[in-house]
Amino acid sequence: MDFTFSEEQQAAVEAARAVFAPVAPDGVPSPALTSGAVADDFDRALWAKAADADLLSLLIAPEHGGAGLDAIALCLVLRESAKVLARVPLLEHSAAVATVQACGSEELRQEILPRAGRGELVLTAASAGRTGHDPADLAVSARREPDAAGGGWVLDGVQTAIPWALNADRVLVPAHTPEGTTVLALLPGPDTELTGRTFAEQISTTGERLAEIRLDGVRLAPRDLVEDPTAWPLLHDLLATGTCALALGLGEGVLKMTGDYASKREQFGYPIATFQAVAVQAADRYIDLRAMEATLWQAAWRLSSGATGGLPVAGDVAVAKTWASDGVRRIVQTAQHLHGGFGADTDYPLHRYHAWAKHLELSLGPAAAHEEILGDLLAAHPLA
């Protein structure tokens, strides 16, 4: 078996490093230094560089101006972006674009994909539901309006904690129908008037702006909905797996920072890295990283290849989320412990990584919840 990445995937990594390596983590706005949002917008200059390097069109088919790569390539690029806390909606944008491409109408693909690949159109997606703890696809209802010309749709409900929504041009929102299916509504961003839709600002642990969207009798034309039943599972799995890639990249950045510090910081005349207790803790976190990496690539491979297995792809995603949620928390906690008081110094970037790690942990949800999902899948699909 060949576990090496393809030449195209490796080229995507090199392009990502060229874009993200110059970013200085200690220059990322700190949530500890302000009581509100750290910035009104994401890093538009970095977004433009990512677009110029074709990182925004990785998953877009060549006929729409993209590279036609897969979820593995996206996760490789996301890992590089997380190492430096890149403030761009790369995950949400790419997952929404891939979903529109796979499940949207030809009209929608022609309208969205070329401009999204060039970075001219910014997309994001809702996946936290009404409270962050309930299923996102049940937080909003969608019903057909029989009297509307062309069979329009009416949406009601709330989606919370939507990343970058206050700066996006389109927001992909899941909604359930009376028939029990899930559709995806492509809502315009806050710069476009839409009767019955309101945005409320929320602040994440990173200090970045999130948004709550309230929908009260919002009417959309059929062209703005993706009715393919496979669309929401695809979007959900891409967002979850991509978040695991962000957790892996952040963890790798933190462990490298901790190793550099521990090899230079001396106690009793010796670098603390030579102390057994320090080495054991660092080794445990290295094991976490390797487990996070192995389970991430398994999930990304299942998404990319469509390969069947003993469990649905949701099982591999649940395993990856279990390791990423617990692993990223343990890594930053150990890093703070080994740095001592220096780790809380706002002139040092570690506290920023800690805040971003907490946001990722909350986005992924508790490991116990993913283990319960895995248990349900095992019960429903007995392994031979």
Tab-separated table of C-alpha atoms in Angstrom:
chain	number	residue	atom	x	y	z
A	1	MET	CA	0.000	0.000	0.000
A	2	ASP	CA	1.235	3.500	-0.854
A	3	PHE	CA	0.561	6.126	1.804
A	4	THR	CA	2.499	8.953	0.131
A	5	PHE	CA	0.680	12.035	-1.100
A	6	SER	CA	0.355	12.619	-4.834
A	7	GLU	CA	2.473	15.171	-6.673
A	8	GLU	CA	-0.557	17.458	-6.973
A	9	GLN	CA	-1.249	17.235	-3.247
A	10	GLN	CA	2.387	17.920	-2.409
A	11	ALA	CA	2.339	20.902	-4.768
A	12	ALA	CA	-0.661	22.252	-2.870
A	13	VAL	CA	1.322	21.970	0.378
A	14	GLU	CA	4.252	23.887	-1.111
A	15	ALA	CA	1.922	26.612	-2.357
A	16	ALA	CA	0.284	26.813	1.072
A	17	ARG	CA	3.639	27.129	2.813
A	18	ALA	CA	4.653	29.942	0.487
A	19	VAL	CA	1.443	31.816	1.342
A	20	PHE	CA	1.188	31.133	5.071
A	21	ALA	CA	4.811	30.835	6.242
A	22	PRO	CA	5.358	34.644	6.268
A	23	VAL	CA	2.428	35.090	8.695
A	24	ALA	CA	3.716	35.951	12.193
A	25	PRO	CA	1.551	34.295	14.882
A	26	ASP	CA	2.512	36.964	17.422
A	27	GLY	CA	1.003	39.518	15.020
A	28	VAL	CA	-2.391	37.802	14.992
A	29	PRO	CA	-4.912	39.975	16.902
A	30	SER	CA	-5.120	38.777	20.507
A	31	PRO	CA	-8.474	38.236	22.246
A	32	ALA	CA	-6.730	38.976	25.559
A	33	LEU	CA	-6.085	42.583	24.566
A	34	THR	CA	-9.630	43.655	23.733
A	35	SER	CA	-13.074	43.195	25.228
A	36	GLY	CA	-14.774	43.018	21.834
A	37	ALA	CA	-13.956	41.638	18.425
A	38	VAL	CA	-10.272	41.656	17.506
A	39	ALA	CA	-11.068	42.936	13.992
A	40	ASP	CA	-14.003	43.877	11.797
A	41	ASP	CA	-12.945	41.622	8.941
A	42	PHE	CA	-10.742	38.653	8.153
A	43	ASP	CA	-7.283	39.095	6.636
A	44	ARG	CA	-8.200	40.274	3.130
A	45	ALA	CA	-4.567	40.664	2.060
A	46	LEU	CA	-3.840	37.047	2.975
A	47	TRP	CA	-7.069	35.997	1.262
A	48	ALA	CA	-5.884	37.651	-1.947
A	49	LYS	CA	-2.536	35.836	-1.719
A	50	ALA	CA	-4.338	32.525	-1.224
A	51	ALA	CA	-6.462	33.260	-4.291
A	52	ASP	CA	-3.392	34.128	-6.372
A	53	ALA	CA	-1.820	30.800	-5.313
A	54	ASP	CA	-5.003	28.944	-6.421
A	55	LEU	CA	-5.679	27.741	-2.872
A	56	LEU	CA	-9.312	28.877	-3.025
A	57	SER	CA	-10.024	26.764	-6.093
A	58	LEU	CA	-8.427	23.497	-4.965
A	59	LEU	CA	-11.690	21.541	-5.008
A	60	ILE	CA	-13.198	23.275	-8.043
A	61	ALA	CA	-13.268	21.297	-11.270
A	62	PRO	CA	-11.000	22.444	-14.140
A	63	GLU	CA	-13.972	23.432	-16.296
A	64	HIS	CA	-14.778	26.088	-13.686
A	65	GLY	CA	-11.193	27.263	-13.337
A	66	GLY	CA	-10.071	25.048	-10.463
A	67	ALA	CA	-7.478	22.385	-9.760
A	68	GLY	CA	-9.937	19.516	-9.321
A	69	LEU	CA	-8.227	18.185	-6.185
A	70	ASP	CA	-9.796	16.395	-3.219
A	71	ALA	CA	-10.445	16.653	0.516
A	72	ILE	CA	-6.960	15.360	1.302
A	73	ALA	CA	-5.387	18.314	-0.531
A	74	LEU	CA	-7.697	20.712	1.297
A	75	CYS	CA	-6.761	19.227	4.675
A	76	LEU	CA	-3.058	19.491	3.833
A	77	VAL	CA	-3.495	23.191	3.081
A	78	LEU	CA	-5.657	23.779	6.172
A	79	ARG	CA	-2.971	22.183	8.337
A	80	GLU	CA	-0.431	24.708	7.049
A	81	SER	CA	-2.811	27.615	7.631
A	82	ALA	CA	-3.482	26.600	11.235
A	83	LYS	CA	0.209	26.474	12.126
A	84	VAL	CA	0.289	30.273	11.896
A	85	LEU	CA	-3.360	31.002	12.898
A	86	ALA	CA	-4.269	32.297	9.433
A	87	ARG	CA	-7.374	34.517	9.709
A	88	VAL	CA	-9.162	33.465	6.528
A	89	PRO	CA	-12.393	31.492	5.917
A	90	LEU	CA	-10.585	28.863	3.874
A	91	LEU	CA	-12.354	25.850	5.412
A	92	GLU	CA	-15.916	27.165	5.266
A	93	HIS	CA	-15.446	28.667	1.805
A	94	SER	CA	-13.937	25.486	0.358
A	95	ALA	CA	-16.537	23.176	1.927
A	96	ALA	CA	-19.402	25.328	0.645
A	97	VAL	CA	-17.862	25.513	-2.833
A	98	ALA	CA	-17.352	21.739	-2.970
A	99	THR	CA	-20.958	21.145	-1.918
A	100	VAL	CA	-22.359	23.522	-4.532
A	101	GLN	CA	-20.200	21.857	-7.165
A	102	ALA	CA	-21.254	18.329	-6.219
A	103	CYS	CA	-24.936	18.915	-5.551
A	104	GLY	CA	-26.007	22.307	-6.918
A	105	SER	CA	-27.713	23.057	-10.187
A	106	GLU	CA	-25.694	23.933	-13.271
A	107	GLU	CA	-26.987	27.490	-13.026
A	108	LEU	CA	-25.746	27.756	-9.451
A	109	ARG	CA	-22.377	26.241	-10.322
A	110	GLN	CA	-21.859	28.703	-13.154
A	111	GLU	CA	-22.805	31.608	-10.918
A	112	ILE	CA	-20.761	30.613	-7.845
A	113	LEU	CA	-17.709	28.541	-8.728
A	114	PRO	CA	-15.589	30.741	-11.025
A	115	ARG	CA	-15.908	33.826	-8.806
A	116	ALA	CA	-15.396	31.811	-5.621
A	117	GLY	CA	-12.239	30.253	-7.034
A	118	ARG	CA	-10.831	33.724	-7.688
A	119	GLY	CA	-11.739	34.907	-4.196
A	120	GLU	CA	-14.189	37.486	-5.519
A	121	LEU	CA	-17.073	35.725	-3.782
A	122	VAL	CA	-16.683	34.625	-0.155
A	123	LEU	CA	-18.810	31.729	1.096
A	124	THR	CA	-19.364	30.344	4.558
A	125	ALA	CA	-21.654	27.745	6.105
A	126	ALA	CA	-23.768	27.214	9.212
A	127	SER	CA	-23.229	23.988	11.136
A	128	ALA	CA	-23.807	24.755	14.841
A	129	GLY	CA	-27.600	24.693	14.914
A	130	ARG	CA	-29.674	26.831	17.262
A	131	THR	CA	-27.567	26.388	20.401
A	132	GLY	CA	-24.367	24.699	19.261
A	133	HIS	CA	-25.513	21.417	20.842
A	134	ASP	CA	-28.480	20.453	18.657
A	135	PRO	CA	-28.439	19.106	15.091
A	136	ALA	CA	-27.823	21.966	12.663
A	137	ASP	CA	-30.191	20.529	10.070
A	138	LEU	CA	-33.127	20.759	12.500
A	139	ALA	CA	-32.609	24.380	13.568
A	140	VAL	CA	-34.278	25.874	10.484
A	141	SER	CA	-37.441	24.725	8.713
A	142	ALA	CA	-38.051	25.051	4.984
A	143	ARG	CA	-41.418	24.660	3.322
A	144	ARG	CA	-42.586	25.188	-0.216
A	145	GLU	CA	-44.895	28.103	-0.872
A	146	PRO	CA	-47.563	26.664	-3.180
A	147	ASP	CA	-48.888	30.032	-4.329
A	148	ALA	CA	-45.470	31.456	-5.222
A	149	ALA	CA	-44.502	31.668	-8.867
A	150	GLY	CA	-42.003	28.924	-9.636
A	151	GLY	CA	-42.550	27.177	-6.299
A	152	GLY	CA	-40.617	29.352	-3.859
A	153	TRP	CA	-39.470	28.383	-0.366
A	154	VAL	CA	-40.107	29.897	3.081
A	155	LEU	CA	-37.499	29.554	5.859
A	156	ASP	CA	-37.927	29.965	9.626
A	157	GLY	CA	-35.471	29.342	12.457
A	158	VAL	CA	-32.105	30.240	13.952
A	159	GLN	CA	-28.525	29.257	13.190
A	160	THR	CA	-25.850	30.337	15.626
A	161	ALA	CA	-22.058	30.737	15.738
A	162	ILE	CA	-21.576	30.975	11.980
A	163	PRO	CA	-17.924	31.815	11.271
A	164	TRP	CA	-17.137	34.821	9.052
A	165	ALA	CA	-20.841	35.280	8.180
A	166	LEU	CA	-20.730	39.033	8.788
A	167	ASN	CA	-18.120	39.373	6.034
A	168	ALA	CA	-19.297	36.693	3.608
A	169	ASP	CA	-21.187	37.186	0.359
A	170	ARG	CA	-23.219	33.967	0.645
A	171	VAL	CA	-24.085	31.754	3.624
A	172	LEU	CA	-25.027	28.104	3.156
A	173	VAL	CA	-27.690	27.145	5.735
A	174	PRO	CA	-29.164	23.638	6.264
A	175	ALA	CA	-32.917	23.377	6.778
A	176	HIS	CA	-35.364	20.513	7.234
A	177	THR	CA	-38.515	20.064	5.206
A	178	PRO	CA	-41.913	18.659	6.274
A	179	GLU	CA	-41.009	15.525	4.304
A	180	GLY	CA	-38.055	14.892	6.597
A	181	THR	CA	-35.318	15.762	4.111
A	182	THR	CA	-32.587	18.381	4.460
A	183	VAL	CA	-32.016	21.138	1.923
A	184	LEU	CA	-29.308	23.795	1.821
A	185	ALA	CA	-30.327	27.421	1.415
A	186	LEU	CA	-27.823	29.820	-0.120
A	187	LEU	CA	-28.568	33.081	1.672
A	188	PRO	CA	-27.061	36.415	0.653
A	189	GLY	CA	-24.630	38.056	3.056
A	190	PRO	CA	-25.436	41.022	5.319
A	191	ASP	CA	-24.683	43.559	2.579
A	192	THR	CA	-27.763	42.392	0.667
A	193	GLU	CA	-31.248	43.215	1.942
A	194	LEU	CA	-33.507	40.245	2.591
A	195	THR	CA	-36.873	40.587	4.304
A	196	GLY	CA	-37.195	38.540	7.494
A	197	ARG	CA	-33.481	37.854	7.969
A	198	THR	CA	-31.425	39.441	10.748
A	199	PHE	CA	-27.805	39.079	11.816
A	200	ALA	CA	-26.523	39.352	15.391
A	201	GLU	CA	-22.825	39.594	16.200
A	202	GLN	CA	-21.210	36.983	18.425
A	203	ILE	CA	-17.588	36.768	19.564
A	204	SER	CA	-15.628	33.511	19.588
A	205	THR	CA	-12.876	32.588	22.045
A	206	THR	CA	-10.395	33.686	19.361
A	207	GLY	CA	-11.912	37.152	19.400
A	208	GLU	CA	-13.167	36.744	15.840
A	209	ARG	CA	-16.699	37.705	14.852
A	210	LEU	CA	-19.309	35.001	14.504
A	211	ALA	CA	-22.931	35.549	13.614
A	212	GLU	CA	-26.348	34.348	14.613
A	213	ILE	CA	-28.862	34.372	11.768
A	214	ARG	CA	-32.575	34.581	12.511
A	215	LEU	CA	-34.991	33.707	9.736
A	216	ASP	CA	-38.638	34.751	10.044
A	217	GLY	CA	-40.628	33.911	6.959
A	218	VAL	CA	-37.664	34.423	4.633
A	219	ARG	CA	-38.594	33.719	1.015
A	220	LEU	CA	-36.120	32.260	-1.449
A	221	ALA	CA	-36.415	31.257	-5.081
A	222	PRO	CA	-35.848	27.569	-5.908
A	223	ARG	CA	-32.575	28.447	-7.657
A	224	ASP	CA	-31.120	29.447	-4.266
A	225	LEU	CA	-31.690	26.026	-2.703
A	226	VAL	CA	-29.739	22.804	-3.063
A	227	GLU	CA	-32.272	19.995	-2.750
A	228	ASP	CA	-29.940	17.032	-3.281
A	229	PRO	CA	-30.244	14.866	-0.113
A	230	THR	CA	-26.517	14.119	-0.167
A	231	ALA	CA	-25.584	17.818	0.056
A	232	TRP	CA	-25.870	18.301	3.817
A	233	PRO	CA	-23.954	15.111	4.771
A	234	LEU	CA	-21.185	16.150	2.368
A	235	LEU	CA	-20.991	19.684	3.745
A	236	HIS	CA	-21.120	18.453	7.346
A	237	ASP	CA	-18.361	15.874	6.833
A	238	LEU	CA	-16.122	18.324	4.969
A	239	LEU	CA	-16.479	20.930	7.718
A	240	ALA	CA	-15.820	18.357	10.447
A	241	THR	CA	-12.803	16.799	8.733
A	242	GLY	CA	-11.389	20.207	7.863
A	243	THR	CA	-11.712	21.292	11.483
A	244	CYS	CA	-9.708	18.211	12.465
A	245	ALA	CA	-7.017	19.336	9.993
A	246	LEU	CA	-6.957	22.771	11.614
A	247	ALA	CA	-6.584	21.143	15.040
A	248	LEU	CA	-3.692	19.030	13.753
A	249	GLY	CA	-1.874	22.007	12.264
A	250	LEU	CA	-2.360	24.081	15.391
A	251	GLY	CA	-1.144	21.202	17.560
A	252	GLU	CA	1.967	20.770	15.449
A	253	GLY	CA	2.720	24.473	15.704
A	254	VAL	CA	2.289	24.438	19.482
A	255	LEU	CA	4.410	21.317	20.007
A	256	LYS	CA	7.226	22.781	17.906
A	257	MET	CA	7.049	26.005	19.902
A	258	THR	CA	7.175	24.015	23.137
A	259	GLY	CA	10.137	21.934	21.976
A	260	ASP	CA	12.073	25.054	21.008
A	261	TYR	CA	11.340	26.655	24.372
A	262	ALA	CA	12.134	23.564	26.429
A	263	SER	CA	15.493	23.080	24.678
A	264	LYS	CA	16.567	26.635	25.566
A	265	ARG	CA	14.982	27.201	29.000
A	266	GLU	CA	17.372	26.099	31.728
A	267	GLN	CA	16.744	25.055	35.324
A	268	PHE	CA	19.499	23.900	37.679
A	269	GLY	CA	21.977	24.434	34.856
A	270	TYR	CA	20.274	22.106	32.356
A	271	PRO	CA	17.671	22.596	29.591
A	272	ILE	CA	14.294	21.511	30.935
A	273	ALA	CA	13.907	19.296	27.830
A	274	THR	CA	16.454	16.942	29.425
A	275	PHE	CA	14.213	16.362	32.462
A	276	GLN	CA	12.351	13.067	32.363
A	277	ALA	CA	9.015	14.525	33.466
A	278	VAL	CA	9.138	17.127	30.686
A	279	ALA	CA	10.206	14.583	28.067
A	280	VAL	CA	7.405	12.182	29.041
A	281	GLN	CA	4.731	14.894	28.754
A	282	ALA	CA	6.065	16.014	25.388
A	283	ALA	CA	6.150	12.401	24.173
A	284	ASP	CA	2.519	11.885	25.201
A	285	ARG	CA	1.495	14.931	23.193
A	286	TYR	CA	3.490	13.683	20.199
A	287	ILE	CA	1.465	10.463	20.388
A	288	ASP	CA	-1.713	12.581	20.391
A	289	LEU	CA	-0.547	14.330	17.234
A	290	ARG	CA	0.212	11.099	15.427
A	291	ALA	CA	-3.196	9.683	16.357
A	292	MET	CA	-4.873	12.903	15.214
A	293	GLU	CA	-2.970	12.688	11.939
A	294	ALA	CA	-3.731	9.011	11.230
A	295	THR	CA	-7.462	9.358	11.927
A	296	LEU	CA	-7.653	12.610	9.935
A	297	TRP	CA	-6.181	11.052	6.796
A	298	GLN	CA	-8.445	8.044	7.137
A	299	ALA	CA	-11.520	10.293	7.191
A	300	ALA	CA	-10.209	12.535	4.400
A	301	TRP	CA	-9.378	9.495	2.268
A	302	ARG	CA	-12.889	8.098	2.706
A	303	LEU	CA	-14.360	11.449	1.670
A	304	SER	CA	-12.038	11.769	-1.321
A	305	SER	CA	-12.218	8.228	-2.650
A	306	GLY	CA	-15.801	7.297	-1.850
A	307	ALA	CA	-14.441	3.943	-0.703
A	308	THR	CA	-16.786	1.701	1.234
A	309	GLY	CA	-15.958	0.180	4.579
A	310	GLY	CA	-17.423	-1.664	7.514
A	311	LEU	CA	-18.952	1.625	8.681
A	312	PRO	CA	-20.247	4.658	6.785
A	313	VAL	CA	-17.823	7.541	6.359
A	314	ALA	CA	-19.486	9.184	9.372
A	315	GLY	CA	-17.734	6.576	11.530
A	316	ASP	CA	-14.276	7.633	10.329
A	317	VAL	CA	-15.209	11.288	10.813
A	318	ALA	CA	-16.381	10.553	14.359
A	319	VAL	CA	-13.078	8.835	15.201
A	320	ALA	CA	-11.100	11.777	13.784
A	321	LYS	CA	-13.198	14.265	15.758
A	322	THR	CA	-12.738	12.267	18.963
A	323	TRP	CA	-8.955	12.449	18.703
A	324	ALA	CA	-8.866	16.046	17.465
A	325	SER	CA	-11.182	17.391	20.175
A	326	ASP	CA	-9.332	15.768	23.076
A	327	GLY	CA	-5.894	15.958	21.470
A	328	VAL	CA	-5.799	19.679	20.730
A	329	ARG	CA	-6.913	20.440	24.281
A	330	ARG	CA	-4.250	18.227	25.839
A	331	ILE	CA	-1.528	19.655	23.598
A	332	VAL	CA	-2.140	23.297	24.479
A	333	GLN	CA	-2.607	22.497	28.173
A	334	THR	CA	0.740	20.699	28.285
A	335	ALA	CA	2.361	23.551	26.354
A	336	GLN	CA	1.071	26.088	28.869
A	337	HIS	CA	2.284	23.913	31.742
A	338	LEU	CA	5.789	23.501	30.306
A	339	HIS	CA	6.072	27.192	29.463
A	340	GLY	CA	5.104	28.224	32.976
A	341	GLY	CA	4.051	31.845	33.374
A	342	PHE	CA	5.721	32.732	30.092
A	343	GLY	CA	2.900	30.977	28.224
A	344	ALA	CA	0.372	33.502	29.505
A	345	ASP	CA	2.465	36.509	28.461
A	346	THR	CA	0.505	38.460	25.839
A	347	ASP	CA	3.788	39.386	24.128
A	348	TYR	CA	4.284	35.671	23.376
A	349	PRO	CA	2.029	33.874	20.846
A	350	LEU	CA	1.146	30.792	22.923
A	351	HIS	CA	-1.921	32.356	24.524
A	352	ARG	CA	-3.295	32.997	21.026
A	353	TYR	CA	-2.876	29.317	20.144
A	354	HIS	CA	-4.649	28.406	23.387
A	355	ALA	CA	-7.634	30.600	22.482
A	356	TRP	CA	-7.816	29.182	18.945
A	357	ALA	CA	-7.508	25.630	20.283
A	358	LYS	CA	-10.431	26.202	22.631
A	359	HIS	CA	-12.509	27.482	19.718
A	360	LEU	CA	-11.664	24.377	17.681
A	361	GLU	CA	-12.456	22.107	20.623
A	362	LEU	CA	-15.854	23.757	21.055
A	363	SER	CA	-16.495	23.595	17.310
A	364	LEU	CA	-15.719	19.878	17.225
A	365	GLY	CA	-17.781	19.107	20.312
A	366	PRO	CA	-16.946	16.744	23.176
A	367	ALA	CA	-15.212	13.469	22.424
A	368	ALA	CA	-17.880	11.574	24.380
A	369	ALA	CA	-20.544	12.717	21.912
A	370	HIS	CA	-18.541	11.396	18.962
A	371	GLU	CA	-17.933	8.117	20.776
A	372	GLU	CA	-21.701	7.805	21.249
A	373	ILE	CA	-22.231	8.382	17.517
A	374	LEU	CA	-19.616	5.742	16.775
A	375	GLY	CA	-21.343	3.335	19.134
A	376	ASP	CA	-24.670	3.881	17.380
A	377	LEU	CA	-23.027	3.240	14.015
A	378	LEU	CA	-21.400	0.045	15.288
A	379	ALA	CA	-24.773	-1.133	16.592
A	380	ALA	CA	-26.436	-0.393	13.261
A	381	HIS	CA	-23.623	-1.888	11.153
A	382	PRO	CA	-22.232	-4.993	12.895
A	383	LEU	CA	-18.707	-5.677	11.707
A	384	ALA	CA	-18.135	-9.084	10.131
